Short mmCIF file of C-alpha atoms in Angstrom, two decimals:
data_model
loop_
_atom_site.label_atom_id
_atom_site.label_comp_id
_atom_site.label_asym_id
_atom_site.label_seq_id
_atom_site.Cartn_x
_atom_site.Cartn_y
_atom_site.Cartn_z
CA MET A 1 -90.03 -14.36 22.71
CA LEU A 2 -87.03 -15.61 20.74
CA LYS A 3 -88.61 -14.45 17.47
CA LEU A 4 -89.01 -10.94 18.88
CA LEU A 5 -85.38 -10.87 20.00
CA ARG A 6 -84.00 -11.89 16.62
CA ASP A 7 -84.74 -8.56 14.94
CA LEU A 8 -83.55 -6.32 17.78
CA SER A 9 -80.20 -4.59 17.76
CA ILE A 10 -77.39 -6.28 19.66
CA SER A 11 -77.50 -3.59 22.38
CA SER A 12 -81.25 -4.16 22.83
CA LYS A 13 -80.77 -7.92 22.91
CA LEU A 14 -78.07 -7.65 25.56
CA ARG A 15 -80.19 -5.29 27.65
CA VAL A 16 -83.26 -7.54 27.43
CA ILE A 17 -81.23 -10.62 28.34
CA VAL A 18 -79.53 -8.96 31.32
CA VAL A 19 -82.67 -7.31 32.69
CA LEU A 20 -84.86 -10.38 32.12
CA THR A 21 -82.36 -12.78 33.70
CA SER A 22 -81.80 -10.49 36.69
CA ASN A 23 -85.52 -9.95 37.23
CA VAL A 24 -86.30 -13.66 37.06
CA ALA A 25 -83.57 -14.38 39.60
CA LEU A 26 -84.81 -11.55 41.84
CA PHE A 27 -88.42 -12.72 41.53
CA LEU A 28 -87.49 -16.27 42.56
CA ALA A 29 -85.43 -14.96 45.48
CA CYS A 30 -88.29 -12.71 46.62
CA ALA A 31 -90.81 -15.54 46.26
CA ALA A 32 -88.59 -17.80 48.38
CA PHE A 33 -88.18 -15.03 50.98
CA LEU A 34 -91.92 -14.34 51.16
CA SER A 35 -92.68 -18.07 51.49
CA PHE A 36 -90.15 -18.38 54.30
CA THR A 37 -91.54 -15.25 55.98
CA TRP A 38 -95.14 -16.52 55.72
CA PHE A 39 -94.38 -19.88 57.32
CA SER A 40 -92.10 -18.28 59.91
CA LEU A 41 -94.83 -15.84 60.99
CA ARG A 42 -97.39 -18.63 61.23
CA ASN A 43 -95.04 -20.87 63.22
CA SER A 44 -94.12 -17.99 65.51
CA MET A 45 -97.78 -17.27 66.18
CA LYS A 46 -98.40 -20.95 66.86
CA ARG A 47 -95.55 -21.09 69.38
CA ASP A 48 -96.75 -17.96 71.19
CA LYS A 49 -100.33 -19.20 71.52
CA ILE A 50 -99.23 -22.69 72.57
CA VAL A 51 -97.14 -21.14 75.37
CA LEU A 52 -100.14 -19.00 76.36
CA ALA A 53 -102.39 -22.08 76.34
CA GLU A 54 -99.94 -23.97 78.54
CA ALA A 55 -99.96 -21.16 81.11
CA ILE A 56 -103.78 -20.92 81.17
CA ALA A 57 -104.11 -24.72 81.28
CA THR A 58 -101.80 -24.92 84.30
CA ASN A 59 -103.85 -22.32 86.18
CA SER A 60 -107.10 -24.09 85.25
CA THR A 61 -106.22 -27.47 86.76
CA ALA A 62 -107.88 -26.80 90.13
CA ALA A 63 -111.01 -25.30 88.56
CA LEU A 64 -111.49 -28.38 86.39
CA ALA A 65 -110.70 -30.77 89.23
CA PHE A 66 -113.40 -29.20 91.42
CA ASP A 67 -115.75 -28.38 88.53
CA ASP A 68 -115.61 -24.71 89.57
CA GLY A 69 -117.15 -22.76 86.69
CA GLN A 70 -116.75 -19.36 88.35
CA SER A 71 -113.00 -19.76 88.87
CA ALA A 72 -112.64 -21.13 85.35
CA ARG A 73 -114.39 -18.07 83.88
CA GLU A 74 -112.15 -15.71 85.87
CA ILE A 75 -109.06 -17.50 84.55
CA LEU A 76 -110.29 -17.29 80.95
CA THR A 77 -111.13 -13.59 81.37
CA ALA A 78 -107.38 -12.94 81.74
CA LEU A 79 -107.11 -13.72 78.02
CA GLY A 80 -108.75 -10.33 77.38
CA ALA A 81 -105.26 -8.82 77.74
CA ASP A 82 -104.37 -10.42 74.40
CA PRO A 83 -106.20 -8.46 71.66
CA GLN A 84 -105.80 -11.32 69.21
CA VAL A 85 -107.79 -13.81 71.32
CA PHE A 86 -111.49 -13.60 70.46
CA GLN A 87 -112.81 -16.61 72.39
CA ALA A 88 -111.73 -19.41 74.71
CA ALA A 89 -113.32 -22.33 76.52
CA LEU A 90 -112.64 -24.96 79.17
CA TYR A 91 -114.16 -28.37 78.51
CA ARG A 92 -114.69 -31.15 80.99
CA ARG A 93 -113.35 -34.64 80.43
CA ASN A 94 -116.57 -35.69 78.63
CA GLY A 95 -116.40 -32.67 76.28
CA SER A 96 -119.09 -30.59 77.96
CA LEU A 97 -118.46 -26.87 78.44
CA LEU A 98 -117.35 -25.76 81.92
CA ALA A 99 -116.58 -22.09 81.24
CA SER A 100 -116.12 -19.80 78.26
CA TYR A 101 -114.82 -16.38 77.26
CA ARG A 102 -115.86 -14.27 74.29
CA ARG A 103 -114.58 -10.84 73.33
CA ASN A 104 -117.68 -8.66 73.36
CA GLN A 105 -116.81 -6.30 70.52
CA ASP A 106 -116.02 -9.11 68.09
CA SER A 107 -119.30 -9.37 66.14
CA ARG A 108 -117.87 -12.13 63.91
CA THR A 109 -117.58 -14.57 66.80
CA SER A 110 -119.95 -17.49 66.57
CA GLN A 111 -122.30 -18.02 69.49
CA GLU A 112 -121.35 -21.69 69.51
CA PHE A 113 -117.96 -22.93 70.61
CA PRO A 114 -116.22 -25.62 68.56
CA ARG A 115 -116.11 -29.23 69.62
CA VAL A 116 -113.05 -30.59 71.37
CA GLU A 117 -110.32 -31.67 68.97
CA ALA A 118 -106.96 -33.34 69.37
CA GLU A 119 -104.26 -31.34 71.12
CA GLY A 120 -102.44 -28.96 68.80
CA ALA A 121 -102.72 -25.69 66.87
CA TYR A 122 -104.75 -25.45 63.66
CA PHE A 123 -105.28 -22.60 61.21
CA ARG A 124 -108.91 -22.46 60.15
CA ASP A 125 -110.12 -19.70 57.81
CA ASP A 126 -109.24 -16.43 59.54
CA SER A 127 -108.32 -17.85 62.95
CA LEU A 128 -105.85 -20.02 64.83
CA MET A 129 -107.44 -22.67 67.04
CA VAL A 130 -105.29 -24.03 69.90
CA TYR A 131 -106.30 -27.06 71.97
CA ARG A 132 -104.43 -28.03 75.14
CA ARG A 133 -105.12 -31.20 77.12
CA ILE A 134 -105.19 -30.71 80.90
CA VAL A 135 -103.90 -33.67 82.90
CA LEU A 136 -103.86 -34.22 86.66
CA ASP A 137 -101.93 -37.15 88.16
CA GLY A 138 -101.64 -38.71 84.73
CA GLU A 139 -105.39 -38.55 84.10
CA LEU A 140 -107.14 -36.33 81.57
CA ILE A 141 -109.50 -33.94 83.36
CA GLY A 142 -110.33 -31.49 80.57
CA THR A 143 -109.28 -29.50 77.51
CA LEU A 144 -108.55 -25.83 76.96
CA TYR A 145 -109.47 -24.14 73.69
CA ILE A 146 -108.22 -20.69 72.59
CA GLY A 147 -109.38 -19.01 69.37
CA THR A 148 -107.11 -16.30 67.93
CA ARG A 149 -107.64 -13.93 65.00
CA VAL A 150 -104.85 -13.91 62.41
CA GLU A 151 -105.52 -10.39 61.14
CA ALA A 152 -102.35 -9.04 62.77
CA LEU A 153 -100.32 -11.81 61.16
CA ASN A 154 -101.85 -11.08 57.75
CA ALA A 155 -101.21 -7.35 58.17
CA LEU A 156 -97.58 -8.00 59.08
CA PHE A 157 -97.18 -10.26 56.06
CA ARG A 158 -98.70 -7.60 53.80
CA ILE A 159 -96.06 -5.16 55.05
CA HIS A 160 -93.32 -7.70 54.23
CA PHE A 161 -94.93 -8.23 50.83
CA LEU A 162 -95.05 -4.51 49.99
CA VAL A 163 -91.48 -3.95 51.16
CA THR A 164 -90.35 -6.89 49.03
CA LEU A 165 -92.17 -5.47 46.00
CA LEU A 166 -90.47 -2.11 46.53
CA ILE A 167 -87.08 -3.81 46.79
CA LEU A 168 -87.81 -5.81 43.63
CA ALA A 169 -88.84 -2.66 41.74
CA ALA A 170 -85.79 -0.74 42.96
CA ALA A 171 -83.47 -3.62 42.05
CA SER A 172 -85.06 -3.86 38.59
CA LEU A 173 -84.55 -0.13 37.97
CA LEU A 174 -80.97 -0.37 39.24
CA THR A 175 -80.31 -3.35 36.97
CA TYR A 176 -81.71 -1.48 33.97
CA GLY A 177 -79.69 1.63 34.78
CA LEU A 178 -76.43 -0.26 35.25
CA SER A 179 -76.98 -2.32 32.12
CA SER A 180 -77.61 0.88 30.12
CA ARG A 181 -74.27 2.24 31.32
CA LEU A 182 -72.17 -0.93 31.10
CA LEU A 183 -73.53 -2.83 28.10
CA PRO A 184 -72.13 -0.28 25.60
CA LEU A 185 -68.69 -1.63 26.57
CA ILE A 186 -69.72 -4.71 24.58
CA SER A 187 -72.20 -3.38 22.06
CA ARG A 188 -70.39 -0.19 20.93
CA PRO A 189 -67.28 -1.92 19.48
CA VAL A 190 -69.50 -4.46 17.70
CA LEU A 191 -71.72 -1.72 16.27
CA ASP A 192 -68.67 0.29 15.19
CA LEU A 193 -67.28 -2.79 13.47
CA ALA A 194 -70.61 -3.34 11.69
CA ARG A 195 -70.68 0.30 10.52
CA THR A 196 -67.10 0.03 9.27
CA ALA A 197 -67.90 -3.15 7.34
CA ARG A 198 -70.97 -1.49 5.81
CA LYS A 199 -68.96 1.57 4.77
CA VAL A 200 -66.21 -0.56 3.20
CA SER A 201 -68.85 -2.54 1.31
CA GLU A 202 -70.54 0.62 0.02
CA VAL A 203 -67.52 2.70 -1.07
CA LYS A 204 -65.13 -0.20 -1.85
CA ASP A 205 -62.37 1.61 0.04
CA TYR A 206 -60.22 -1.04 1.73
CA SER A 207 -57.97 1.50 3.36
CA ILE A 208 -60.63 2.13 6.01
CA ARG A 209 -59.88 0.54 9.38
CA ALA A 210 -62.06 -0.29 12.38
CA VAL A 211 -61.01 1.34 15.66
CA LYS A 212 -59.90 -1.09 18.37
CA GLU A 213 -60.95 -0.07 21.91
CA ASN A 214 -60.38 -3.16 24.08
CA ASN A 215 -57.96 -6.07 24.23
CA ASP A 216 -60.67 -8.72 24.49
CA GLU A 217 -62.31 -11.13 22.06
CA ILE A 218 -63.98 -8.22 20.24
CA GLY A 219 -60.63 -6.44 20.02
CA ASP A 220 -59.12 -9.59 18.54
CA LEU A 221 -61.98 -9.74 16.03
CA ILE A 222 -61.30 -6.13 15.02
CA ASP A 223 -57.61 -6.94 14.56
CA ARG A 224 -58.45 -9.84 12.26
CA PHE A 225 -60.97 -7.70 10.37
CA ASN A 226 -58.35 -5.00 9.85
CA ASP A 227 -55.80 -7.62 8.75
CA MET A 228 -58.32 -8.90 6.22
CA LEU A 229 -58.83 -5.37 4.90
CA ALA A 230 -55.07 -4.88 4.68
CA GLN A 231 -54.68 -8.10 2.68
CA ILE A 232 -57.51 -7.09 0.34
CA GLN A 233 -55.98 -3.64 -0.05
CA GLN A 234 -52.57 -5.18 -0.78
CA ARG A 235 -54.11 -7.51 -3.35
CA ASP A 236 -55.93 -4.62 -5.03
CA ASP A 237 -52.75 -2.53 -5.07
CA GLU A 238 -50.88 -5.42 -6.65
CA GLN A 239 -53.62 -5.88 -9.22
CA ARG A 240 -53.55 -2.16 -10.08
CA ARG A 241 -49.76 -2.26 -10.38
CA VAL A 242 -49.90 -5.25 -12.74
CA GLN A 243 -52.65 -3.57 -14.80
CA GLU A 244 -50.61 -0.37 -15.02
CA GLU A 245 -47.54 -2.34 -16.13
CA LEU A 246 -49.58 -4.13 -18.78
CA GLN A 247 -51.07 -0.86 -19.97
CA ASN A 248 -47.62 0.75 -20.10
CA ALA A 249 -46.25 -2.22 -22.01
CA LYS A 250 -49.17 -2.06 -24.42
CA ARG A 251 -48.70 1.66 -24.99
CA GLY A 252 -44.97 1.08 -25.53
CA ALA A 253 -45.64 -1.62 -28.10
CA GLU A 254 -48.16 0.61 -29.90
CA ALA A 255 -45.68 3.49 -29.94
CA ALA A 256 -42.94 1.19 -31.34
CA ASN A 257 -45.24 -0.01 -34.12
CA GLN A 258 -46.17 3.52 -35.02
CA ALA A 259 -42.46 4.46 -35.15
CA LYS A 260 -41.83 1.73 -37.72
#
């Protein structure tokens, strides 16, 4: 990368540096934003399903206490109102299945329900599995399981991802456009100075002067360059004057000799 930059013009180098630095900073910012968004969406989904599980678990206490499978199935059927839930189950204290719910149109749903796990919410493959312990009078009487598809979460994240890519692309184009308009403030005086130095070197005319545009470091450099040209011009003028005086003196001496 550095080798490629060495042979570019100063305007191209400045543009590459500005655009590359800006894009790297934007990329890191977008990556951090997408990471935050991804974990925020997952945590938000976890919280929502944990709250839902708590509500269903509370309503299922009596059904588990009396081992009423019919009532338990009716309670689980209420989960059909949530399109993300594809299956649910109520387990007895010993882990056996009391009642279950499965969304009919979901062909990907396994015919077997998972075993009881520790209370919590776990992302597994393309689903979120929530387990809620059900306690009555301080004694565990069963466990509620709710399985939720994460397709909606993934779709929402894809939207965030695409929007972020569009913002990154727009910011990159804006950075390039602004750099193309603003960088000549730096590169043009330097290029003009280089052209002036080349012209002076080619024609040996030290009366040429570089044009100063700004009162910055480049302007100071142009002042010093012009001072150097003025000193060289003064030295050359002095040398020409001395040579002319010598030539005049020589011609005078020759004329005097011829007169004798």
